XYZ file of C-alpha atoms in Angstrom:
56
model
C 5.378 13.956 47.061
C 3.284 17.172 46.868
C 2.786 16.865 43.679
C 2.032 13.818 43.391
C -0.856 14.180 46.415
C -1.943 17.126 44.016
C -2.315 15.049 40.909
C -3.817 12.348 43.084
C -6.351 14.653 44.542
C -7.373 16.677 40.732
C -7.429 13.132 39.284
C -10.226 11.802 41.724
C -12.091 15.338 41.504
C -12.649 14.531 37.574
C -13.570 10.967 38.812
C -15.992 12.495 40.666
C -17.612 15.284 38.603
C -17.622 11.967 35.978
C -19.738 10.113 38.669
C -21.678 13.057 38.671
C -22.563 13.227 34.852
C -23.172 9.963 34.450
C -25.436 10.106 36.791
C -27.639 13.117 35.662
C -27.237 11.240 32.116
C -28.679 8.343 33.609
C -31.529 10.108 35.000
C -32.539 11.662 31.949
C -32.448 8.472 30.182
C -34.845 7.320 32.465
C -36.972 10.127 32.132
C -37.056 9.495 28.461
C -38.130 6.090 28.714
C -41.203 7.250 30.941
C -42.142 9.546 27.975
C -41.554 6.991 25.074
C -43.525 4.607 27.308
C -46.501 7.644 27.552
C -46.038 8.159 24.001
C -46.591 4.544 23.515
C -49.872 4.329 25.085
C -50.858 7.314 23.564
C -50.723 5.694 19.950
C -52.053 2.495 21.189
C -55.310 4.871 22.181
C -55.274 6.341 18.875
C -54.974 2.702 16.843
C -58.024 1.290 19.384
C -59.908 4.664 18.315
C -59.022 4.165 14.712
C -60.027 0.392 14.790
C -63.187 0.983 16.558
C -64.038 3.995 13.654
C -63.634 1.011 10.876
C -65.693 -0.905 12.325
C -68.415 1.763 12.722
């Protein structure tokens, strides 16, 4: 039985350090899509800019 409450016990500590990972994954994922967002708006100032040059 001890080993058993051993192999229980290692199994849900690499549950948990899982948990853990996906979790700091998932917050850099959604610190990427803040950037790619910023980028975004970044290059829709740069197409108004280049628009408003042609039209100069």
């Amino acid at each position: 039985a001890s080993d058993g409450e051993r192999e229980v016990r290692a199994t849900v500590d690499q549950v948990n350090n899982l948990a853990r990972e996906v979790s700091q994954s998932m917050e850099t994922i959604q610190g990427l899509q803040k950037e790619t967002a910023n980028i975004g708006t970044v290059l829709d100032v740069i197409k108004s800019v280049a628009e408003q040059t042609n039209l100069l």
